[in-house]
Coordinates of C-alpha atoms in Angstrom, one line a residue:
M5 CA 10.0 -14.1 15.2
N6 CA 10.2 -12.8 11.5
K7 CA 13.5 -12.3 10.6
K8 CA 12.2 -8.6 8.0
V9 CA 10.7 -5.8 8.6
A10 CA 7.6 -5.9 5.7
G11 CA 8.2 -3.1 3.3
M12 CA 6.6 -0.5 3.1
A13 CA 6.4 1.7 -0.4
L14 CA 6.5 5.6 0.8
C15 CA 4.0 7.0 -0.9
V16 CA 1.0 10.3 -0.4
T17 CA -2.2 7.9 -1.5
M18 CA -5.4 8.3 0.2
C19 CA -5.0 4.5 2.2
A20 CA -8.3 3.0 3.2
V21 CA -7.7 1.8 6.1
L22 CA -7.8 4.3 8.9
F23 CA -4.7 4.0 12.6
A24 CA -5.5 5.7 15.5
G25 CA -3.7 6.5 18.6
C26 CA -0.4 6.7 17.8
G27 CA 0.8 9.5 19.2
K28 CA 0.8 13.1 18.1
K29 CA 2.8 14.2 15.0
K30 CA 3.5 17.6 13.2
T31 CA 1.5 19.0 11.5
V32 CA 1.7 22.2 9.5
E33 CA -1.6 24.6 9.1
K34 CA -0.5 27.1 7.4
T35 CA -1.2 28.0 3.4
E36 CA 1.2 29.2 1.0
K37 CA 0.1 31.4 -1.8
V38 CA 1.5 29.9 -5.5
D39 CA 1.5 31.5 -8.4
Y40 CA 0.6 28.3 -10.6
D41 CA 1.4 29.8 -13.9
K42 CA 5.0 30.4 -12.6
A43 CA 5.5 26.7 -11.1
V44 CA 4.4 24.8 -13.9
T45 CA 4.6 24.5 -18.0
L46 CA 1.7 22.3 -18.2
G47 CA 2.2 20.5 -21.4
D48 CA -1.4 20.4 -23.9
Y49 CA -4.3 19.1 -21.6
K50 CA -6.9 19.8 -23.8
T51 CA -6.3 17.1 -26.8
I52 CA -4.6 14.3 -25.0
S53 CA -3.8 11.2 -28.3
L54 CA -4.1 7.8 -26.7
K55 CA -3.4 5.2 -29.0
T56 CA -6.9 2.0 -28.3
A57 CA -3.8 -0.3 -28.2
D58 CA -2.0 0.6 -25.4
I59 CA -5.3 1.5 -23.3
D60 CA -6.4 -2.0 -24.2
K61 CA -2.5 -3.2 -22.9
E62 CA -3.0 -1.6 -20.0
L63 CA -6.4 -2.9 -19.2
Q64 CA -5.6 -6.6 -19.5
S65 CA -2.4 -6.0 -17.7
Q66 CA -4.9 -4.3 -14.2
I67 CA -7.1 -7.4 -15.1
D68 CA -4.2 -10.5 -15.3
Q69 CA -3.0 -8.8 -11.6
L70 CA -6.4 -8.8 -10.0
L71 CA -6.9 -12.4 -11.2
E72 CA -3.4 -13.2 -10.4
Q73 CA -3.8 -12.0 -6.6
N74 CA -7.0 -14.5 -6.7
K75 CA -5.2 -17.4 -7.4
T76 CA -6.0 -20.2 -5.4
Y77 CA -3.3 -23.6 -5.0
E78 CA -4.4 -27.0 -5.1
T79 CA -3.4 -28.1 -1.2
V80 CA -0.9 -31.1 -1.1
K81 CA -0.9 -33.3 2.5
K82 CA 2.2 -35.8 0.3
G83 CA 5.1 -35.4 0.0
V84 CA 8.5 -34.2 1.4
V85 CA 9.1 -30.0 1.5
A86 CA 11.8 -28.8 -1.0
D87 CA 13.6 -25.3 -1.2
G88 CA 10.8 -22.8 -3.3
D89 CA 7.7 -24.9 -1.8
T90 CA 5.2 -22.9 -0.2
V91 CA 4.7 -24.8 3.8
N92 CA 1.3 -24.2 5.7
I93 CA 2.8 -24.4 9.1
Y94 CA 2.1 -24.4 12.8
Y95 CA 5.1 -23.5 15.3
V96 CA 5.7 -22.9 18.4
G97 CA 8.8 -21.3 19.7
K98 CA 11.0 -22.2 23.5
V99 CA 14.0 -20.6 25.0
D100 CA 15.4 -22.4 27.9
G101 CA 12.5 -24.6 27.4
K102 CA 9.7 -21.3 27.5
E103 CA 7.3 -20.0 25.6
F104 CA 8.2 -16.5 24.6
D105 CA 5.8 -13.5 23.3
G106 CA 5.6 -13.4 19.6
G107 CA 7.0 -16.8 19.0
S108 CA 4.2 -19.3 18.3
L109 CA 1.8 -19.7 15.9
T110 CA -1.3 -22.9 16.7
K111 CA -3.8 -24.0 15.6
D112 CA -5.8 -22.1 18.4
T113 CA -4.4 -18.8 17.4
N114 CA -4.4 -19.3 13.8
P115 CA -6.8 -22.3 12.5
S116 CA -5.6 -21.3 9.1
G117 CA -2.2 -21.6 9.9
Y118 CA 0.9 -19.7 8.3
D119 CA 2.1 -19.9 5.0
L120 CA 5.9 -19.7 4.7
T121 CA 8.2 -20.0 1.3
I122 CA 11.0 -21.4 1.7
G123 CA 14.2 -19.6 0.6
S124 CA 12.1 -16.8 1.4
N125 CA 14.5 -15.4 4.3
T126 CA 11.3 -14.1 6.1
F127 CA 12.5 -16.7 9.7
I128 CA 15.5 -16.4 11.5
D129 CA 18.6 -17.8 9.8
G130 CA 18.7 -21.9 9.8
F131 CA 14.9 -22.4 10.1
E132 CA 13.8 -21.7 6.6
K133 CA 16.4 -24.2 5.6
A134 CA 15.6 -26.7 8.4
L135 CA 12.8 -27.7 7.2
I136 CA 14.0 -29.2 3.5
G137 CA 13.4 -32.6 3.2
K138 CA 11.0 -33.0 6.1
K139 CA 7.4 -35.1 5.6
I140 CA 4.1 -33.3 5.1
G141 CA 2.2 -34.2 7.7
G142 CA 5.2 -34.2 10.9
T143 CA 5.8 -32.2 13.2
Y144 CA 9.8 -31.9 14.2
D145 CA 12.0 -29.9 16.9
V146 CA 14.5 -26.8 14.6
D147 CA 16.6 -25.4 16.5
V148 CA 17.8 -22.2 15.8
T149 CA 19.7 -18.6 17.4
F150 CA 18.4 -15.5 16.9
P151 CA 20.8 -12.5 15.7
S152 CA 22.9 -11.0 17.7
D153 CA 21.5 -7.9 16.8
Y154 CA 18.0 -9.3 16.6
S155 CA 15.8 -5.7 17.9
L156 CA 12.1 -6.8 17.5
N157 CA 12.7 -8.3 21.1
T158 CA 16.4 -7.6 22.5
D159 CA 15.8 -10.0 25.2
L160 CA 16.3 -12.6 22.3
A161 CA 19.1 -11.5 21.0
G162 CA 21.9 -14.0 20.5
K163 CA 19.9 -16.6 22.2
P164 CA 19.1 -20.4 21.2
A165 CA 15.5 -21.2 20.8
V166 CA 13.7 -24.4 19.8
F167 CA 10.8 -24.4 17.4
T168 CA 8.4 -27.1 17.7
V169 CA 6.7 -26.9 14.1
T170 CA 3.9 -29.1 12.1
I171 CA 3.7 -28.6 8.4
N172 CA 0.1 -29.1 7.5
S173 CA 0.7 -29.2 3.9
K174 CA 2.3 -27.2 1.2
Q175 CA 0.9 -25.1 -2.2
G176 CA 0.8 -27.4 -5.1
K177 CA -0.6 -26.2 -8.8
E178 CA -1.5 -22.9 -9.2
N179 CA -5.7 -22.5 -10.4
I180 CA -6.1 -18.6 -12.0
P181 CA -9.8 -17.9 -11.6
K182 CA -11.7 -16.8 -14.8
F183 CA -12.1 -12.8 -15.7
D184 CA -16.6 -13.9 -15.5
D185 CA -19.9 -12.8 -14.2
A186 CA -19.3 -15.1 -11.2
F187 CA -15.4 -14.5 -10.3
V188 CA -16.7 -10.1 -10.2
K189 CA -20.0 -11.1 -7.8
E190 CA -17.8 -12.9 -5.7
K191 CA -14.8 -10.8 -5.6
V192 CA -15.8 -7.3 -6.6
S193 CA -18.6 -5.0 -5.2
G194 CA -21.1 -3.2 -6.4
Y195 CA -20.7 -4.9 -9.9
D196 CA -22.8 -7.6 -11.1
S197 CA -21.1 -8.6 -14.5
A198 CA -17.6 -8.8 -16.2
E199 CA -18.5 -6.5 -18.5
E200 CA -20.1 -3.9 -16.1
Y201 CA -16.8 -4.2 -13.9
K202 CA -14.4 -4.6 -17.0
A203 CA -16.0 -0.8 -18.9
A204 CA -15.5 1.0 -14.9
M205 CA -11.6 -0.8 -15.0
R206 CA -10.7 0.4 -18.8
K207 CA -12.4 4.0 -17.6
D208 CA -10.1 4.7 -14.8
V209 CA -7.2 3.0 -17.1
V210 CA -8.1 5.9 -19.4
Q211 CA -8.1 8.7 -16.5
G212 CA -4.7 7.6 -15.2
L213 CA -3.1 7.1 -19.0
A214 CA -4.2 10.9 -19.3
W215 CA -2.9 12.0 -15.6
D216 CA 0.2 10.8 -16.6
K217 CA 0.7 12.0 -20.0
V218 CA 0.1 15.8 -18.9
M219 CA 2.7 14.8 -16.8
D220 CA 5.1 13.9 -18.4
A221 CA 4.0 16.8 -20.9
S222 CA 4.4 19.8 -17.9
K223 CA 7.2 21.4 -16.6
I224 CA 8.0 21.8 -13.4
N225 CA 9.0 25.2 -12.6
E226 CA 8.7 25.7 -8.9
Y227 CA 9.0 22.8 -6.1
P228 CA 6.3 24.9 -3.7
K229 CA 8.4 24.4 0.2
Q230 CA 5.0 24.0 1.8
F231 CA 3.5 20.9 -0.4
V232 CA 7.2 19.5 0.0
E233 CA 7.4 19.8 3.9
D234 CA 3.0 18.7 4.1
N235 CA 4.0 15.6 1.7
K236 CA 6.9 15.3 4.3
T237 CA 4.9 14.9 6.9
R238 CA 2.2 12.8 5.4
L239 CA 5.2 9.6 4.5
E240 CA 6.6 10.4 8.2
S241 CA 3.1 9.9 9.9
A242 CA 2.5 7.0 8.2
M243 CA 5.8 5.6 8.6
N244 CA 5.7 5.8 12.8
T245 CA 2.1 4.7 13.2
Y246 CA 3.3 1.6 10.2
L247 CA 6.5 1.3 12.5
S248 CA 3.9 1.7 16.0
Q249 CA 1.8 -1.3 14.3
N250 CA 4.3 -3.2 13.5
G251 CA 6.7 -3.2 17.0
A252 CA 9.2 -1.9 15.4
T253 CA 12.0 0.6 14.0
L254 CA 12.9 3.2 11.2
E255 CA 15.8 1.8 11.8
D256 CA 14.2 -1.9 11.5
Y257 CA 12.4 -0.9 8.2
M258 CA 15.8 0.4 6.8
K259 CA 17.9 -2.7 7.7
S260 CA 15.0 -4.7 5.6
Q261 CA 15.2 -2.2 2.2
N262 CA 18.8 -2.2 2.5
L263 CA 18.8 1.5 3.1
T264 CA 21.4 4.3 4.9
Q265 CA 19.8 6.8 6.9
E266 CA 21.3 8.9 4.2
S267 CA 19.3 6.9 1.4
Y268 CA 15.5 7.0 3.5
D269 CA 16.1 10.3 3.6
A270 CA 16.6 10.9 0.4
Q271 CA 14.3 8.6 -1.0
K272 CA 11.8 10.3 1.5
E273 CA 12.7 13.7 -0.4
Q274 CA 12.1 13.2 -3.6
T275 CA 9.2 10.9 -3.3
A276 CA 7.4 14.4 -1.6
K277 CA 8.9 16.8 -3.9
D278 CA 7.3 14.2 -6.5
A279 CA 4.3 14.4 -4.4
A280 CA 4.1 18.3 -4.9
G281 CA 5.0 18.6 -8.3
E282 CA 1.7 16.3 -9.1
E283 CA 0.1 18.4 -6.8
V284 CA 1.3 21.5 -8.5
V285 CA 0.0 20.3 -12.5
Y286 CA -3.5 19.4 -10.2
N287 CA -4.1 22.7 -9.4
A288 CA -2.7 24.7 -11.6
I289 CA -5.1 22.7 -14.7
A290 CA -7.8 23.3 -11.2
Q291 CA -7.4 27.0 -11.5
K292 CA -7.5 27.3 -15.3
E293 CA -10.7 25.6 -15.6
K294 CA -12.5 26.6 -12.3
I295 CA -12.2 22.7 -11.2
E296 CA -13.7 23.1 -8.0
V297 CA -15.2 20.7 -4.7
S298 CA -18.5 21.5 -3.5
K299 CA -19.2 21.7 0.1
D300 CA -22.0 18.9 -0.9
E301 CA -19.4 16.8 -2.3
Y302 CA -17.1 17.5 -0.2
Q303 CA -19.4 16.6 3.1
K304 CA -20.5 12.6 1.0
Q305 CA -17.5 11.8 0.5
I306 CA -17.1 12.3 4.1
K307 CA -19.8 10.3 5.2
D308 CA -18.8 7.6 2.5
V309 CA -15.5 7.7 4.3
M310 CA -16.7 7.5 7.9
T311 CA -19.4 4.7 6.4
S312 CA -16.5 2.3 4.7
N313 CA -14.6 2.5 7.9
N314 CA -17.2 2.3 10.6
I315 CA -16.8 5.1 12.5
D316 CA -19.6 7.1 14.3
S317 CA -17.9 11.4 14.1
E318 CA -16.1 13.5 12.1
D319 CA -14.2 14.3 15.5
T320 CA -13.1 10.6 15.4
L321 CA -12.3 10.5 11.6
N322 CA -10.1 13.6 12.2
K323 CA -8.4 11.8 15.0
N324 CA -7.2 9.3 12.9
F325 CA -6.9 11.3 9.8
K326 CA -3.5 13.7 12.4
S327 CA -2.5 9.6 13.6
Y328 CA -1.9 8.4 10.1
Y329 CA -1.2 12.1 7.7
G330 CA -0.7 14.9 9.8
F331 CA -3.5 16.5 8.8
D332 CA -7.6 16.9 9.6
A333 CA -9.8 14.7 6.7
K334 CA -10.7 17.3 5.4
T335 CA -6.8 18.8 4.6
I336 CA -6.3 15.3 3.2
V337 CA -10.6 14.8 1.4
M338 CA -10.4 17.9 -0.6
K339 CA -6.8 17.5 -2.1
D340 CA -7.9 13.8 -3.6
M341 CA -11.3 14.6 -4.6
L342 CA -9.9 17.8 -6.3
R343 CA -6.8 15.3 -8.1
Q344 CA -9.9 12.6 -9.0
K345 CA -11.9 15.6 -10.6
V346 CA -9.0 17.1 -12.8
E347 CA -7.9 13.6 -13.6
E348 CA -11.9 12.9 -15.1
Y349 CA -11.5 16.0 -16.9
L350 CA -8.7 15.2 -18.4
A351 CA -9.9 11.6 -19.2
G352 CA -13.0 13.3 -21.1
N353 CA -10.1 15.4 -23.7
V354 CA -9.1 12.1 -24.6
V355 CA -8.8 11.3 -28.1
E356 CA -8.4 7.7 -29.4
S357 CA -6.2 6.4 -32.0

């Protein structure tokens, strides 16, 4: 029913969710010898000056984002729907008097209902506008016509449909939680107090700002071809899995993001190149400072990943990683861990002023 495919940012950072069974993807196995002294001119990373005010500002911004993500709304069960309201609905869609696959969301199938913001253009044209002025608590028939180029289900393209919509409620006043011990205990695993979690967040902020400063001060002279190609593979594999999971095509995604094939390819190329540049920097620092990931550190991390994702064998883990990233778990995890160790090293060189 949704007109748009939800957007997925092109990224190459390690994902917490592993997808399986989406077909074979291209895998690059060769290694390229990189001369890091030539590939990058590193900025000063031995002494990294950061302003305490900048650290605290970024920390507060992240706390505010966390609270915003966990805000709640008063539930309003009277009145009428206005443009801009977020309403909770159930709906049953029919074409020629018969329900069709994917066209219904009911109390039986999804008790929590669907939250729809009126004016978001999430649903097909005419659906949201038809709810404006309708009473909350009422049930209404909404007449719409699927677009002629509706690609999510070509059998519905251009056909008239009727959606029987029940408006359960709408969102009222928002309630932003307080950043206190109770909030942290409920929402954040592994921490017992706001002070403890804030200290951990501040450490991450310092680490991130230190990394950004070193990256900004460094000049990439060469982008190793294999690094760029490997990152393209990761992007393509992740995108293919995402599209498969959502029953969509690349054309659907590009249309939803207002991208042409040319602009999509350029975006992918630039994202892969940027990631390759970051790889060059952290590898160069690791080489100079003899920073390595030990076998024991790797094995512990692999066990943690398997546990957190309910995976009982390394073979299954590798299958999932290859499906999603185009590479096995060791390739991805080792890179991730090395970068983390380099960032921790840089954070230790920070001088606050």
